[in-house]
mmCIF file of C-alpha atoms in Angstrom:
data_model
loop_
_atom_site.group_PDB
_atom_site.id
_atom_site.type_symbol
_atom_site.label_atom_id
_atom_site.label_comp_id
_atom_site.label_asym_id
_atom_site.label_seq_id
_atom_site.Cartn_x
_atom_site.Cartn_y
_atom_site.Cartn_z
ATOM 1 C CA UNK P 1334 5.439 -18.836 5.775
ATOM 2 C CA UNK P 1335 8.643 -17.799 7.528
ATOM 3 C CA UNK P 1336 9.527 -21.349 8.428
ATOM 4 C CA UNK P 1337 8.926 -22.456 4.826
ATOM 5 C CA UNK P 1338 11.152 -19.637 3.573
ATOM 6 C CA UNK P 1339 13.933 -20.694 5.969
ATOM 7 C CA UNK P 1340 13.798 -24.260 4.706
ATOM 8 C CA UNK P 1341 13.589 -23.176 1.052
ATOM 9 C CA UNK P 1342 16.532 -20.773 1.246
ATOM 10 C CA UNK P 1343 18.838 -22.554 3.705
ATOM 11 C CA UNK P 1344 17.784 -26.170 3.251
ATOM 12 C CA UNK P 1345 17.031 -28.635 5.991
ATOM 13 C CA UNK P 1346 19.239 -27.609 8.935
ATOM 14 C CA UNK P 1347 20.722 -29.900 11.565
ATOM 15 C CA UNK P 1348 18.658 -28.320 14.325
ATOM 16 C CA UNK P 1349 15.049 -27.920 13.209
ATOM 17 C CA UNK P 1350 13.984 -26.669 16.649
ATOM 18 C CA UNK P 1351 16.328 -23.613 16.443
ATOM 19 C CA UNK P 1352 14.949 -22.764 12.987
ATOM 20 C CA UNK P 1353 11.344 -23.079 14.246
ATOM 21 C CA UNK P 1354 12.134 -20.858 17.236
ATOM 22 C CA UNK P 1355 13.746 -18.260 14.955
ATOM 23 C CA UNK P 1356 10.716 -18.218 12.686
ATOM 24 C CA UNK P 1357 8.369 -17.913 15.647
ATOM 25 C CA UNK P 1358 10.448 -14.990 17.053
ATOM 26 C CA UNK P 1359 10.294 -13.234 13.639
ATOM 27 C CA UNK P 1360 6.529 -13.755 13.498
ATOM 28 C CA UNK P 1361 5.980 -11.921 16.803
ATOM 29 C CA UNK P 1362 8.362 -9.106 15.847
ATOM 30 C CA UNK P 1363 6.554 -8.577 12.533
ATOM 31 C CA UNK P 1364 3.190 -8.664 14.342
ATOM 32 C CA UNK P 1365 4.484 -5.897 16.629
ATOM 33 C CA UNK P 1366 5.519 -3.865 13.554
ATOM 34 C CA UNK P 1367 2.137 -4.383 11.929
ATOM 35 C CA UNK P 1368 0.334 -3.185 15.079
ATOM 36 C CA UNK P 1369 2.531 -0.082 15.206
ATOM 37 C CA UNK P 1370 1.937 0.715 11.520
ATOM 38 C CA UNK P 1371 -1.803 0.268 11.896
ATOM 39 C CA UNK P 1372 -1.808 2.543 14.913
ATOM 40 C CA UNK P 1373 0.012 5.365 13.150
ATOM 41 C CA UNK P 1374 -1.294 4.981 9.570
ATOM 42 C CA UNK P 1375 -4.871 3.832 10.298
ATOM 43 C CA UNK P 1376 -6.728 0.794 9.032
ATOM 44 C CA UNK P 1377 -5.960 1.544 5.405
ATOM 45 C CA UNK P 1378 -2.226 2.042 6.072
ATOM 46 C CA UNK P 1379 -2.223 5.011 3.692
ATOM 47 C CA UNK P 1380 0.996 6.982 3.367
ATOM 48 C CA UNK P 1381 -0.388 10.401 2.564
ATOM 49 C CA UNK P 1382 2.143 12.990 3.736
ATOM 50 C CA UNK P 1383 5.614 13.543 5.075
ATOM 51 C CA UNK P 1384 4.553 12.674 8.616
ATOM 52 C CA UNK P 1385 3.310 9.303 7.485
ATOM 53 C CA UNK P 1386 6.579 8.646 5.701
ATOM 54 C CA UNK P 1387 8.542 9.596 8.813
ATOM 55 C CA UNK P 1388 6.499 7.239 10.989
ATOM 56 C CA UNK P 1389 6.700 4.479 8.375
ATOM 57 C CA UNK P 1390 10.516 4.682 8.168
ATOM 58 C CA UNK P 1391 10.933 4.886 11.923
ATOM 59 C CA UNK P 1392 8.763 1.833 12.614
ATOM 60 C CA UNK P 1393 10.517 -0.124 9.829
ATOM 61 C CA UNK P 1394 14.002 0.755 11.183
ATOM 62 C CA UNK P 1395 13.194 -0.067 14.790
ATOM 63 C CA UNK P 1396 11.165 -3.121 13.844
ATOM 64 C CA UNK P 1397 13.930 -4.497 11.672
ATOM 65 C CA UNK P 1398 16.377 -3.976 14.504
ATOM 66 C CA UNK P 1399 14.044 -5.931 16.809
ATOM 67 C CA UNK P 1400 13.670 -8.669 14.240
ATOM 68 C CA UNK P 1401 17.429 -8.842 13.829
ATOM 69 C CA UNK P 1402 18.029 -9.111 17.554
ATOM 70 C CA UNK P 1403 15.500 -11.967 18.000
ATOM 71 C CA UNK P 1404 16.484 -13.757 14.809
ATOM 72 C CA UNK P 1405 20.257 -13.577 15.106
ATOM 73 C CA UNK P 1406 20.001 -13.993 18.862
ATOM 74 C CA UNK P 1407 18.063 -17.202 18.490
ATOM 75 C CA UNK P 1408 20.597 -18.658 16.096
ATOM 76 C CA UNK P 1409 23.481 -17.537 18.281
ATOM 77 C CA UNK P 1410 21.844 -19.119 21.386
ATOM 78 C CA UNK P 1411 21.247 -22.321 19.426
ATOM 79 C CA UNK P 1412 24.912 -22.451 18.396
ATOM 80 C CA UNK P 1413 24.213 -22.643 14.661
ATOM 81 C CA UNK P 1414 25.292 -19.102 13.664
ATOM 82 C CA UNK P 1415 28.042 -19.047 11.004
ATOM 83 C CA UNK P 1416 31.563 -18.115 12.216
ATOM 84 C CA UNK P 1417 32.142 -14.426 12.833
ATOM 85 C CA UNK P 1418 31.090 -11.705 15.288
ATOM 86 C CA UNK P 1419 27.439 -11.621 16.219
ATOM 87 C CA UNK P 1420 27.233 -7.844 15.816
ATOM 88 C CA UNK P 1421 28.302 -8.103 12.114
ATOM 89 C CA UNK P 1422 25.581 -10.675 11.418
ATOM 90 C CA UNK P 1423 23.054 -8.449 13.237
ATOM 91 C CA UNK P 1424 24.083 -5.387 11.208
ATOM 92 C CA UNK P 1425 23.785 -7.182 7.902
ATOM 93 C CA UNK P 1426 20.414 -8.641 8.828
ATOM 94 C CA UNK P 1427 19.133 -5.269 10.080
ATOM 95 C CA UNK P 1428 20.134 -3.364 6.946
ATOM 96 C CA UNK P 1429 18.809 -6.050 4.584
ATOM 97 C CA UNK P 1430 15.499 -6.457 6.378
ATOM 98 C CA UNK P 1431 14.875 -2.710 6.723
ATOM 99 C CA UNK P 1432 15.701 -2.013 3.075
ATOM 100 C CA UNK P 1433 13.591 -4.928 1.859
ATOM 101 C CA UNK P 1434 10.537 -3.733 3.741
ATOM 102 C CA UNK P 1435 11.116 -0.068 2.843
ATOM 103 C CA UNK P 1436 11.086 -0.963 -0.839
ATOM 104 C CA UNK P 1437 8.406 -3.704 -0.831
ATOM 105 C CA UNK P 1438 5.808 -2.447 1.618
ATOM 106 C CA UNK P 1439 4.945 0.867 -0.130
ATOM 107 C CA UNK P 1440 4.187 -0.766 -3.442
ATOM 108 C CA UNK P 1441 2.081 -3.422 -1.700
ATOM 109 C CA UNK P 1442 0.144 -0.746 0.224
ATOM 110 C CA UNK P 1443 -0.440 1.209 -3.028
ATOM 111 C CA UNK P 1444 -1.620 -2.013 -4.754
ATOM 112 C CA UNK P 1445 -4.035 -2.852 -1.926
ATOM 113 C CA UNK P 1446 -5.758 0.570 -2.074
ATOM 114 C CA UNK P 1447 -8.436 0.667 -4.830
ATOM 115 C CA UNK P 1448 -7.902 4.292 -5.734
ATOM 116 C CA UNK P 1449 -4.140 4.162 -5.741
ATOM 117 C CA UNK P 1450 -4.153 0.795 -7.496
ATOM 118 C CA UNK P 1451 -5.974 2.467 -10.425
ATOM 119 C CA UNK P 1452 -3.381 5.235 -10.418
ATOM 120 C CA UNK P 1453 -0.653 2.586 -10.483
ATOM 121 C CA UNK P 1454 -2.245 0.898 -13.500
ATOM 122 C CA UNK P 1455 -2.625 4.231 -15.309
ATOM 123 C CA UNK P 1456 1.030 5.009 -14.644
ATOM 124 C CA UNK P 1457 2.087 1.683 -16.165
ATOM 125 C CA UNK P 1458 0.069 2.553 -19.284
ATOM 126 C CA UNK P 1459 2.006 5.798 -19.844
ATOM 127 C CA UNK P 1460 4.826 5.798 -22.394
ATOM 128 C CA UNK P 1461 6.805 8.262 -20.255
ATOM 129 C CA UNK P 1462 6.955 5.744 -17.426
ATOM 130 C CA UNK P 1463 8.504 3.172 -19.689
ATOM 131 C CA UNK P 1464 11.049 5.767 -20.845
ATOM 132 C CA UNK P 1465 11.985 6.242 -17.133
ATOM 133 C CA UNK P 1466 12.196 2.443 -16.700
ATOM 134 C CA UNK P 1467 14.521 2.207 -19.660
ATOM 135 C CA UNK P 1468 16.746 4.942 -18.140
ATOM 136 C CA UNK P 1469 16.908 3.067 -14.833
ATOM 137 C CA UNK P 1470 17.799 -0.204 -16.574
ATOM 138 C CA UNK P 1471 20.467 1.519 -18.714
ATOM 139 C CA UNK P 1472 22.047 3.141 -15.605
ATOM 140 C CA UNK P 1473 22.052 -0.186 -13.749
ATOM 141 C CA UNK P 1474 23.864 -1.919 -16.627
ATOM 142 C CA UNK P 1475 26.345 0.915 -16.973
ATOM 143 C CA UNK P 1476 27.072 1.311 -13.263
ATOM 144 C CA UNK P 1477 27.213 -2.264 -12.003
ATOM 145 C CA UNK P 1478 29.194 -4.012 -14.677
ATOM 146 C CA UNK P 1479 31.957 -3.861 -12.077
ATOM 147 C CA UNK P 1480 32.293 -2.504 -8.576
ATOM 148 C CA UNK P 1481 34.041 0.662 -9.791
ATOM 149 C CA UNK P 1482 30.686 1.872 -11.125
ATOM 150 C CA UNK P 1483 29.418 2.171 -7.537
ATOM 151 C CA UNK P 1484 31.272 5.484 -7.329
ATOM 152 C CA UNK P 1485 28.632 6.928 -9.693
ATOM 153 C CA UNK P 1486 25.659 5.169 -8.159
ATOM 154 C CA UNK P 1487 24.142 8.497 -7.067
ATOM 155 C CA UNK P 1488 23.031 8.896 -10.697
ATOM 156 C CA UNK P 1489 20.284 6.378 -9.992
ATOM 157 C CA UNK P 1490 18.548 9.119 -7.953
ATOM 158 C CA UNK P 1491 17.831 11.090 -11.159
ATOM 159 C CA UNK P 1492 15.260 8.737 -12.793
ATOM 160 C CA UNK P 1493 13.669 8.008 -9.380
ATOM 161 C CA UNK P 1494 13.244 11.751 -8.749
ATOM 162 C CA UNK P 1495 11.912 12.189 -12.312
ATOM 163 C CA UNK P 1496 9.323 9.416 -11.787
ATOM 164 C CA UNK P 1497 8.315 10.738 -8.358
ATOM 165 C CA UNK P 1498 7.862 14.318 -9.564
ATOM 166 C CA UNK P 1499 5.909 13.207 -12.669
ATOM 167 C CA UNK P 1500 3.669 10.468 -11.223
ATOM 168 C CA UNK P 1501 3.739 11.002 -7.445
ATOM 169 C CA UNK P 1502 3.755 8.088 -5.049
ATOM 170 C CA UNK P 1503 2.876 5.591 -7.838
ATOM 171 C CA UNK P 1504 5.955 6.585 -9.855
ATOM 172 C CA UNK P 1505 8.089 6.558 -6.723
ATOM 173 C CA UNK P 1506 7.228 3.021 -5.679
ATOM 174 C CA UNK P 1507 7.521 1.670 -9.249
ATOM 175 C CA UNK P 1508 10.911 3.263 -9.789
ATOM 176 C CA UNK P 1509 12.184 2.055 -6.395
ATOM 177 C CA UNK P 1510 10.936 -1.471 -7.077
ATOM 178 C CA UNK P 1511 12.570 -1.630 -10.520
ATOM 179 C CA UNK P 1512 15.857 -0.275 -9.088
ATOM 180 C CA UNK P 1513 15.739 -2.823 -6.297
ATOM 181 C CA UNK P 1514 15.201 -5.700 -8.724
ATOM 182 C CA UNK P 1515 18.124 -4.466 -10.809
ATOM 183 C CA UNK P 1516 20.402 -4.252 -7.779
ATOM 184 C CA UNK P 1517 19.400 -7.807 -6.711
ATOM 185 C CA UNK P 1518 20.265 -9.072 -10.187
ATOM 186 C CA UNK P 1519 23.616 -7.238 -10.040
ATOM 187 C CA UNK P 1520 24.421 -8.772 -6.665
ATOM 188 C CA UNK P 1521 23.421 -12.281 -7.701
ATOM 189 C CA UNK P 1522 25.200 -12.314 -11.078
ATOM 190 C CA UNK P 1523 28.520 -10.907 -9.833
ATOM 191 C CA UNK P 1524 30.985 -11.823 -7.179
ATOM 192 C CA UNK P 1525 30.927 -9.046 -4.536
ATOM 193 C CA UNK P 1526 32.244 -8.671 -1.032
ATOM 194 C CA UNK P 1527 29.821 -8.507 1.864
ATOM 195 C CA UNK P 1528 30.713 -4.861 2.456
ATOM 196 C CA UNK P 1529 29.779 -3.975 -1.104
ATOM 197 C CA UNK P 1530 26.397 -5.668 -0.691
ATOM 198 C CA UNK P 1531 25.658 -3.598 2.418
ATOM 199 C CA UNK P 1532 26.653 -0.439 0.596
ATOM 200 C CA UNK P 1533 24.211 -1.296 -2.231
ATOM 201 C CA UNK P 1534 21.459 -1.850 0.302
ATOM 202 C CA UNK P 1535 22.136 1.543 1.965
ATOM 203 C CA UNK P 1536 22.057 3.134 -1.478
ATOM 204 C CA UNK P 1537 18.693 1.513 -2.088
ATOM 205 C CA UNK P 1538 17.434 2.867 1.279
ATOM 206 C CA UNK P 1539 18.457 6.408 0.273
ATOM 207 C CA UNK P 1540 16.866 6.128 -3.182
ATOM 208 C CA UNK P 1541 13.599 4.750 -1.802
ATOM 209 C CA UNK P 1542 13.359 7.314 0.962
ATOM 210 C CA UNK P 1543 13.921 10.169 -1.485
ATOM 211 C CA UNK P 1544 11.267 8.819 -3.843
ATOM 212 C CA UNK P 1545 8.682 8.323 -1.085
ATOM 213 C CA UNK P 1546 9.159 11.877 0.279
ATOM 214 C CA UNK P 1547 8.868 13.448 -3.158
ATOM 215 C CA UNK P 1548 6.002 11.206 -4.195
ATOM 216 C CA UNK P 1549 3.781 12.011 -1.215
ATOM 217 C CA UNK P 1550 4.648 15.723 -1.528
ATOM 218 C CA UNK P 1551 3.508 15.744 -5.193
ATOM 219 C CA UNK P 1552 0.299 13.822 -4.322
ATOM 220 C CA UNK P 1553 -0.403 16.147 -1.381
ATOM 221 C CA UNK P 1554 0.052 19.194 -3.610
ATOM 222 C CA UNK P 1555 -2.275 17.706 -6.209
ATOM 223 C CA UNK P 1556 -4.988 17.081 -3.585
ATOM 224 C CA UNK P 1557 -4.572 20.672 -2.271
ATOM 225 C CA UNK P 1558 -4.948 22.054 -5.811
ATOM 226 C CA UNK P 1559 -8.088 19.963 -6.374
ATOM 227 C CA UNK P 1560 -9.584 21.207 -3.118
ATOM 228 C CA UNK P 1561 -8.749 24.801 -3.990
ATOM 229 C CA UNK P 1562 -10.376 24.475 -7.376
ATOM 230 C CA UNK P 1563 -13.495 23.026 -5.711
ATOM 231 C CA UNK P 1564 -13.578 25.917 -3.222
ATOM 232 C CA UNK P 1565 -13.266 28.456 -6.021
ATOM 233 C CA UNK P 1566 -16.125 26.859 -7.905
ATOM 234 C CA UNK P 1567 -18.299 26.988 -4.771
ATOM 235 C CA UNK P 1568 -17.331 30.644 -4.244
ATOM 236 C CA UNK P 1569 -18.202 31.499 -7.871
ATOM 237 C CA UNK P 1570 -21.564 29.755 -7.557
ATOM 238 C CA UNK P 1571 -22.245 31.720 -4.363
ATOM 239 C CA UNK P 1572 -21.392 34.972 -6.012
ATOM 240 C CA UNK P 1573 -23.711 34.224 -8.956
ATOM 241 C CA UNK P 1574 -26.541 33.339 -6.597
ATOM 242 C CA UNK P 1575 -25.985 36.578 -4.681
ATOM 243 C CA UNK P 1576 -25.997 38.576 -7.903
#
């Protein structure tokens, strides 16, 4: 899959062996990340509380750095890296890969879990969610018509926080995914400098992390409230039996 993506995005290179080696190196680095995530999150890879979010982000950050080192290093050793310092290419790859996984993996994990998938579907059926989606789209259009709008990009946090507080993790991952798609469209349709693209990716990382932390906190509180109500019902039944 990685090799096919390389050929699809970059075309047939002059040195197929270097591309194959780079794809193989990425495969092993992603396998290492998968093993670490399974070890910390369990077989279901459920992100249930703040501790899980912290482990998830740490593994993604370190794993993306490892992927960048092996990927960029392979191309540098093969002599097919574009002109420029290696560290700059590594930094761009690290940020892009980490942000991409931070945004994409949570929504995939939610979709693979039967209970949370149902919550995701129910969220998409709510009119309030579509109001939030319209707010995100309107902000993206207003902010990224030109690069000057980036100065007010922090406003994108507002609908993401709104969605996370209202719908928990489901709202957080949906809002983050929609924002990421909008930023990709903004980057592809306009002419931006590399530094601006990296700034957008860092903004996306901050938005996604905020949404994840709020979403799992809201879900955790809802579970605690449900457990408390169940305990109170049991206590009431015990008191009635004693009476």
